[in-house]
Amino acid sequence: MLYPMTFKPILKKIIWGGSDICPFKGITPVQEGIGESWELSHVEGNYSVVDNGALEGKTLDELIRTYGKQLLGEKVVEQFGSIFPLLIKFIDARDNLSIQVHPDDELAKKRHNSFGKTEMWYVINAAKGAGLYSGFSKQINADEYVKRVEDNTIMDVLQRYEVNPGDVFFLPAGRVHAIGAGCFIAEIQQTSNITYRIYDYDRKGPDGKGRELHTELAKDAIDYTLYPDYRTHYKAHTNATVELAACKYFTTNLLDVDTIMVRDFSELDSFVVYICMEGKASIRDNKGNEIYIHQGQTVLIPADTDVVTISPVPGAKFMETYIG
């Protein structure tokens, strides 16, 4: 019988990584230079491993092969096949990340036989003055883009946002973006590892050379549409389901709870993921399984679950994500 599952975090030591992920997740001793924690991953070579209950030690891949639609949902399997379609991460940037873009499904399929990458960011914490880039600040076309990459002026036409905890950015495939130094972020994305690097601040790698840029590949992947605002605006409410993003790849809600909340998923036909952003709570399903989770943990609720009851310590905050 399937039950709510937590997974061992896959910690990634990266040159730009900081020191916030371990304390946030309650991991000791604190490791320095951890740039990412992959909370739930079906990326080959980085399969998440269950760390609670009867299925402890099983990989997400084994679960999908054994339980398929029971775990993922019938509609999800029809849409994405036998892969877990989302990658959930925490990102701690001590330094600026490169400016990048991801291809959409069509281009990724043609070039890499892969899904594209649409994603979203939720800012957990930010140093004073920290910011990120999303979209363009003025209208440009593909030719101007190439020219600006060549003469190092691409940053002049990118839209920068100073950020605060709770800020949300939805990043459809094709949107140019980058996380800036001092940002601590939760990221929900399609399961895809395809990134085109546009600009890297002329930084040199350990070999003294600049990192490879994918100027030509990115040129056709970029959406050059200019929007007045690239932020997601939402009104926070306690003990309510507040929608942050909804697209064909995922729906994400914010749950800020200080009293018992019952969620009915009997009509959903999808797994549900809870990312605990603050506080702690117990989550109980309609089969009688109960799990206690705290800040920094991610829980997978199988698709064959009809109802979950969240009993928080007042002030618990979750992101809730599913397909549909």
Tab-separated table of C-alpha atoms in Angstrom:
chain	number	residue	atom	x	y	z
A	1	MET	CA	0.000	0.000	0.000
A	2	LEU	CA	1.324	3.424	-0.965
A	3	TYR	CA	1.594	6.172	1.660
A	4	PRO	CA	2.985	9.742	1.955
A	5	MET	CA	6.724	9.508	1.277
A	6	THR	CA	9.749	11.651	2.057
A	7	PHE	CA	13.047	11.277	0.206
A	8	LYS	CA	16.745	11.646	0.955
A	9	PRO	CA	17.875	15.076	-0.285
A	10	ILE	CA	20.475	15.004	-3.070
A	11	LEU	CA	22.864	17.779	-2.016
A	12	LYS	CA	24.885	19.402	-4.815
A	13	LYS	CA	28.188	21.084	-4.009
A	14	ILE	CA	28.499	23.880	-6.577
A	15	ILE	CA	31.042	26.679	-7.007
A	16	TRP	CA	28.361	29.342	-6.385
A	17	GLY	CA	26.693	27.481	-3.483
A	18	GLY	CA	26.148	29.039	-0.051
A	19	SER	CA	25.490	27.737	3.449
A	20	ASP	CA	21.715	28.180	3.933
A	21	ILE	CA	20.338	24.845	2.712
A	22	CYS	CA	21.534	22.638	5.585
A	23	PRO	CA	20.219	24.887	8.405
A	24	PHE	CA	16.926	25.396	6.539
A	25	LYS	CA	16.463	21.635	6.242
A	26	GLY	CA	17.805	20.853	9.725
A	27	ILE	CA	20.819	18.930	8.391
A	28	THR	CA	23.893	18.738	10.650
A	29	PRO	CA	26.760	19.264	10.444
A	30	VAL	CA	26.232	22.232	8.110
A	31	GLN	CA	28.012	21.755	4.788
A	32	GLU	CA	29.409	24.789	2.987
A	33	GLY	CA	29.065	25.366	-0.748
A	34	ILE	CA	25.786	23.456	-1.193
A	35	GLY	CA	24.131	25.226	-4.121
A	36	GLU	CA	21.174	22.904	-4.600
A	37	SER	CA	19.193	20.263	-2.769
A	38	TRP	CA	17.271	18.046	-5.187
A	39	GLU	CA	14.237	17.137	-3.140
A	40	LEU	CA	12.358	14.993	-5.627
A	41	SER	CA	14.116	13.902	-8.797
A	42	HIS	CA	13.654	11.413	-11.610
A	43	VAL	CA	16.638	12.755	-13.556
A	44	GLU	CA	18.786	9.814	-14.665
A	45	GLY	CA	21.735	9.362	-12.318
A	46	ASN	CA	19.929	11.401	-9.658
A	47	TYR	CA	16.941	9.280	-8.672
A	48	SER	CA	15.436	10.209	-5.310
A	49	VAL	CA	15.435	7.480	-2.647
A	50	VAL	CA	12.569	6.974	-0.167
A	51	ASP	CA	13.612	7.506	3.447
A	52	ASN	CA	10.467	6.567	5.413
A	53	GLY	CA	8.125	3.621	5.849
A	54	ALA	CA	7.949	0.184	4.205
A	55	LEU	CA	9.404	1.402	0.878
A	56	GLU	CA	12.488	2.998	2.455
A	57	GLY	CA	15.532	2.559	0.195
A	58	LYS	CA	13.504	2.250	-3.017
A	59	THR	CA	14.234	4.757	-5.765
A	60	LEU	CA	11.561	6.899	-7.374
A	61	ASP	CA	12.261	4.984	-10.584
A	62	GLU	CA	11.536	1.646	-8.884
A	63	LEU	CA	8.307	3.056	-7.448
A	64	ILE	CA	7.139	4.186	-10.892
A	65	ARG	CA	7.981	0.822	-12.460
A	66	THR	CA	6.133	-1.028	-9.703
A	67	TYR	CA	3.141	1.232	-9.061
A	68	GLY	CA	2.815	3.342	-12.251
A	69	LYS	CA	-0.637	4.949	-12.434
A	70	GLN	CA	-1.330	4.224	-8.764
A	71	LEU	CA	1.570	6.524	-7.880
A	72	LEU	CA	1.462	9.078	-10.697
A	73	GLY	CA	-2.175	9.107	-11.840
A	74	GLU	CA	-3.661	7.786	-15.081
A	75	LYS	CA	-3.797	11.188	-16.811
A	76	VAL	CA	-0.214	11.944	-15.788
A	77	VAL	CA	1.043	8.682	-17.323
A	78	GLU	CA	-0.901	9.422	-20.521
A	79	GLN	CA	0.691	12.874	-20.740
A	80	PHE	CA	4.268	12.167	-19.640
A	81	GLY	CA	4.764	8.391	-19.816
A	82	SER	CA	6.588	6.556	-17.064
A	83	ILE	CA	8.662	9.478	-15.815
A	84	PHE	CA	8.065	11.644	-12.786
A	85	PRO	CA	7.377	14.914	-14.617
A	86	LEU	CA	8.634	17.391	-11.995
A	87	LEU	CA	11.979	18.166	-10.406
A	88	ILE	CA	11.761	19.915	-7.011
A	89	LYS	CA	14.799	21.817	-5.724
A	90	PHE	CA	16.044	24.298	-3.163
A	91	ILE	CA	18.661	26.689	-4.568
A	92	ASP	CA	21.079	28.798	-2.504
A	93	ALA	CA	23.057	31.244	-4.637
A	94	ARG	CA	26.051	32.871	-2.965
A	95	ASP	CA	27.095	34.216	-6.368
A	96	ASN	CA	25.247	35.212	-9.541
A	97	LEU	CA	24.133	32.276	-11.675
A	98	SER	CA	24.600	32.465	-15.430
A	99	ILE	CA	21.926	34.045	-17.647
A	100	GLN	CA	20.087	31.173	-19.318
A	101	VAL	CA	17.059	29.966	-21.219
A	102	HIS	CA	15.370	26.583	-21.671
A	103	PRO	CA	13.768	25.260	-24.862
A	104	ASP	CA	10.085	24.325	-25.050
A	105	ASP	CA	8.867	20.743	-25.523
A	106	GLU	CA	8.851	20.938	-29.315
A	107	LEU	CA	12.400	22.250	-29.681
A	108	ALA	CA	13.755	20.006	-26.888
A	109	LYS	CA	12.169	16.943	-28.514
A	110	LYS	CA	13.651	17.804	-31.914
A	111	ARG	CA	17.154	18.625	-30.647
A	112	HIS	CA	17.604	16.452	-27.544
A	113	ASN	CA	14.720	13.932	-27.531
A	114	SER	CA	13.737	15.443	-24.189
A	115	PHE	CA	10.981	17.468	-22.564
A	116	GLY	CA	11.506	21.219	-22.445
A	117	LYS	CA	11.617	23.148	-19.210
A	118	THR	CA	8.954	25.411	-17.779
A	119	GLU	CA	9.590	26.281	-14.141
A	120	MET	CA	8.688	28.551	-11.239
A	121	TRP	CA	10.542	30.170	-8.350
A	122	TYR	CA	9.359	30.948	-4.836
A	123	VAL	CA	11.752	33.197	-2.898
A	124	ILE	CA	12.265	31.734	0.590
A	125	ASN	CA	14.834	34.292	1.678
A	126	ALA	CA	16.946	37.043	0.169
A	127	ALA	CA	19.879	39.129	1.317
A	128	LYS	CA	19.327	42.894	1.332
A	129	GLY	CA	19.378	44.154	-2.261
A	130	ALA	CA	19.464	40.638	-3.763
A	131	GLY	CA	17.737	40.262	-7.096
A	132	LEU	CA	17.060	38.062	-10.059
A	133	TYR	CA	16.474	38.448	-13.775
A	134	SER	CA	13.321	37.488	-15.638
A	135	GLY	CA	12.538	38.574	-19.196
A	136	PHE	CA	13.565	41.680	-21.142
A	137	SER	CA	13.458	45.345	-20.162
A	138	LYS	CA	13.147	46.509	-23.780
A	139	GLN	CA	12.094	44.954	-27.066
A	140	ILE	CA	14.898	43.204	-28.958
A	141	ASN	CA	15.004	40.619	-31.739
A	142	ALA	CA	17.178	37.569	-32.400
A	143	ASP	CA	19.844	39.514	-34.319
A	144	GLU	CA	20.191	42.159	-31.615
A	145	TYR	CA	20.384	39.398	-29.001
A	146	VAL	CA	23.372	37.780	-30.787
A	147	LYS	CA	25.096	41.147	-31.196
A	148	ARG	CA	24.599	42.015	-27.505
A	149	VAL	CA	26.013	38.670	-26.363
A	150	GLU	CA	29.056	39.283	-28.572
A	151	ASP	CA	29.704	42.806	-27.274
A	152	ASN	CA	28.816	42.034	-23.607
A	153	THR	CA	25.776	44.341	-23.410
A	154	ILE	CA	23.059	41.676	-23.015
A	155	MET	CA	22.631	42.609	-19.330
A	156	ASP	CA	21.493	46.101	-20.393
A	157	VAL	CA	18.239	44.709	-21.812
A	158	LEU	CA	17.337	42.191	-19.083
A	159	GLN	CA	14.675	42.950	-16.474
A	160	ARG	CA	16.063	42.830	-12.917
A	161	TYR	CA	13.868	42.508	-9.846
A	162	GLU	CA	14.966	43.104	-6.279
A	163	VAL	CA	13.301	40.297	-4.310
A	164	ASN	CA	11.820	39.592	-0.888
A	165	PRO	CA	10.592	36.392	0.808
A	166	GLY	CA	7.336	35.235	-0.766
A	167	ASP	CA	8.022	36.650	-4.239
A	168	VAL	CA	7.013	34.313	-7.068
A	169	PHE	CA	8.168	34.122	-10.681
A	170	PHE	CA	6.675	31.828	-13.313
A	171	LEU	CA	9.186	31.030	-16.070
A	172	PRO	CA	7.700	29.442	-19.170
A	173	ALA	CA	10.182	27.779	-21.528
A	174	GLY	CA	11.771	30.478	-23.674
A	175	ARG	CA	11.999	33.150	-20.959
A	176	VAL	CA	15.517	34.445	-20.310
A	177	HIS	CA	16.298	34.337	-16.581
A	178	ALA	CA	18.931	34.108	-13.844
A	179	ILE	CA	19.098	33.872	-10.067
A	180	GLY	CA	21.252	36.550	-8.455
A	181	ALA	CA	23.638	36.368	-5.503
A	182	GLY	CA	21.927	36.269	-2.105
A	183	CYS	CA	18.752	34.491	-3.271
A	184	PHE	CA	17.450	31.359	-1.535
A	185	ILE	CA	14.726	29.828	-3.674
A	186	ALA	CA	12.406	26.841	-4.014
A	187	GLU	CA	12.142	25.756	-7.650
A	188	ILE	CA	9.520	23.586	-9.311
A	189	GLN	CA	10.376	22.593	-12.875
A	190	GLN	CA	9.712	20.078	-15.591
A	191	THR	CA	12.004	17.054	-15.458
A	192	SER	CA	14.590	18.208	-17.965
A	193	ASN	CA	18.254	19.014	-17.671
A	194	ILE	CA	18.530	21.134	-20.820
A	195	THR	CA	19.886	24.611	-20.243
A	196	TYR	CA	21.279	27.043	-22.796
A	197	ARG	CA	23.793	29.400	-21.231
A	198	ILE	CA	23.547	32.916	-22.661
A	199	TYR	CA	25.984	34.926	-20.569
A	200	ASP	CA	28.298	34.188	-17.646
A	201	TYR	CA	29.695	37.605	-16.644
A	202	ASP	CA	32.980	36.778	-18.427
A	203	ARG	CA	33.904	34.491	-15.523
A	204	LYS	CA	36.782	32.071	-15.908
A	205	GLY	CA	36.552	28.418	-14.884
A	206	PRO	CA	39.243	26.469	-12.968
A	207	ASP	CA	41.047	25.966	-16.304
A	208	GLY	CA	41.256	29.742	-16.834
A	209	LYS	CA	38.804	29.638	-19.733
A	210	GLY	CA	35.298	31.032	-19.908
A	211	ARG	CA	32.406	28.551	-19.723
A	212	GLU	CA	30.804	27.569	-22.995
A	213	LEU	CA	27.946	29.773	-24.190
A	214	HIS	CA	25.107	28.372	-26.299
A	215	THR	CA	24.407	31.551	-28.270
A	216	GLU	CA	23.051	29.954	-31.453
A	217	LEU	CA	21.012	27.255	-29.679
A	218	ALA	CA	19.490	29.873	-27.379
A	219	LYS	CA	18.709	32.268	-30.242
A	220	ASP	CA	15.847	30.059	-31.518
A	221	ALA	CA	14.693	29.049	-28.027
A	222	ILE	CA	14.123	32.575	-26.661
A	223	ASP	CA	10.677	34.129	-26.510
A	224	TYR	CA	11.351	37.782	-27.423
A	225	THR	CA	7.878	38.999	-26.377
A	226	LEU	CA	8.125	42.033	-24.086
A	227	TYR	CA	5.804	42.007	-21.058
A	228	PRO	CA	5.157	44.939	-18.706
A	229	ASP	CA	5.796	42.776	-15.622
A	230	TYR	CA	7.287	39.301	-15.254
A	231	ARG	CA	6.365	38.812	-11.605
A	232	THR	CA	3.480	36.695	-10.326
A	233	HIS	CA	1.125	38.755	-8.178
A	234	TYR	CA	-0.998	37.000	-5.571
A	235	LYS	CA	-2.841	37.863	-2.392
A	236	ALA	CA	-1.788	35.799	0.627
A	237	HIS	CA	-4.571	34.337	2.784
A	238	THR	CA	-4.322	32.234	5.926
A	239	ASN	CA	-6.109	28.842	5.893
A	240	ALA	CA	-6.946	29.104	2.193
A	241	THR	CA	-5.586	27.661	-1.034
A	242	VAL	CA	-3.847	30.475	-2.927
A	243	GLU	CA	-2.929	29.679	-6.534
A	244	LEU	CA	0.596	30.718	-7.538
A	245	ALA	CA	0.912	29.029	-10.932
A	246	ALA	CA	-1.248	26.958	-13.256
A	247	CYS	CA	-0.070	25.520	-16.558
A	248	LYS	CA	-0.235	22.161	-18.309
A	249	TYR	CA	2.945	21.044	-16.523
A	250	PHE	CA	1.948	21.840	-12.946
A	251	THR	CA	-0.421	23.720	-10.675
A	252	THR	CA	1.113	25.190	-7.522
A	253	ASN	CA	-0.763	26.568	-4.513
A	254	LEU	CA	0.417	28.275	-1.344
A	255	LEU	CA	-1.052	27.005	1.931
A	256	ASP	CA	-0.416	29.163	4.997
A	257	VAL	CA	-2.156	27.238	7.766
A	258	ASP	CA	-2.700	27.603	11.507
A	259	THR	CA	-5.663	25.246	11.806
A	260	ILE	CA	-6.584	21.806	10.438
A	261	MET	CA	-7.081	21.769	6.677
A	262	VAL	CA	-8.661	18.931	4.688
A	263	ARG	CA	-7.744	18.552	1.012
A	264	ASP	CA	-9.934	16.338	-1.201
A	265	PHE	CA	-8.078	14.911	-4.204
A	266	SER	CA	-10.597	12.201	-5.145
A	267	GLU	CA	-11.242	13.851	-8.551
A	268	LEU	CA	-7.665	14.912	-9.268
A	269	ASP	CA	-5.969	11.849	-10.861
A	270	SER	CA	-2.459	13.092	-10.038
A	271	PHE	CA	0.184	12.748	-7.343
A	272	VAL	CA	0.506	15.748	-5.002
A	273	VAL	CA	3.771	17.194	-3.648
A	274	TYR	CA	3.994	19.208	-0.434
A	275	ILE	CA	7.074	21.351	0.185
A	276	CYS	CA	7.206	22.561	3.784
A	277	MET	CA	8.450	26.155	3.677
A	278	GLU	CA	7.940	27.039	7.356
A	279	GLY	CA	6.980	25.338	10.611
A	280	LYS	CA	5.789	21.763	10.948
A	281	ALA	CA	2.652	19.648	10.625
A	282	SER	CA	1.298	16.150	10.434
A	283	ILE	CA	-0.232	14.929	7.180
A	284	ARG	CA	-2.722	12.066	7.413
A	285	ASP	CA	-4.288	10.303	4.427
A	286	ASN	CA	-7.650	8.525	4.083
A	287	LYS	CA	-5.909	5.120	4.402
A	288	GLY	CA	-4.795	5.891	7.954
A	289	ASN	CA	-1.150	6.724	7.169
A	290	GLU	CA	0.332	9.679	8.999
A	291	ILE	CA	3.614	11.518	8.524
A	292	TYR	CA	5.164	14.364	10.521
A	293	ILE	CA	7.099	16.902	8.492
A	294	HIS	CA	9.063	20.058	9.200
A	295	GLN	CA	10.514	23.020	7.352
A	296	GLY	CA	12.705	21.981	4.424
A	297	GLN	CA	11.067	18.592	3.846
A	298	THR	CA	9.221	17.510	0.699
A	299	VAL	CA	6.461	14.887	0.741
A	300	LEU	CA	5.024	12.903	-2.176
A	301	ILE	CA	1.346	11.957	-1.855
A	302	PRO	CA	0.501	9.105	-4.267
A	303	ALA	CA	-2.281	9.585	-6.829
A	304	ASP	CA	-4.420	6.824	-5.264
A	305	THR	CA	-4.884	8.995	-2.141
A	306	ASP	CA	-8.348	10.585	-1.963
A	307	VAL	CA	-8.082	12.892	1.052
A	308	VAL	CA	-5.296	14.369	3.179
A	309	THR	CA	-5.717	16.158	6.489
A	310	ILE	CA	-3.029	18.678	7.405
A	311	SER	CA	-2.727	19.368	11.141
A	312	PRO	CA	-0.205	22.187	11.556
A	313	VAL	CA	1.641	23.758	14.386
A	314	PRO	CA	0.261	27.318	13.871
A	315	GLY	CA	2.280	29.197	11.294
A	316	ALA	CA	3.094	26.273	8.966
A	317	LYS	CA	3.480	27.116	5.302
A	318	PHE	CA	3.442	24.746	2.326
A	319	MET	CA	3.644	24.781	-1.414
A	320	GLU	CA	1.265	22.207	-2.897
A	321	THR	CA	1.939	21.007	-6.445
A	322	TYR	CA	0.170	18.590	-8.784
A	323	ILE	CA	-0.577	18.041	-12.457
A	324	GLY	CA	-3.987	19.229	-13.587
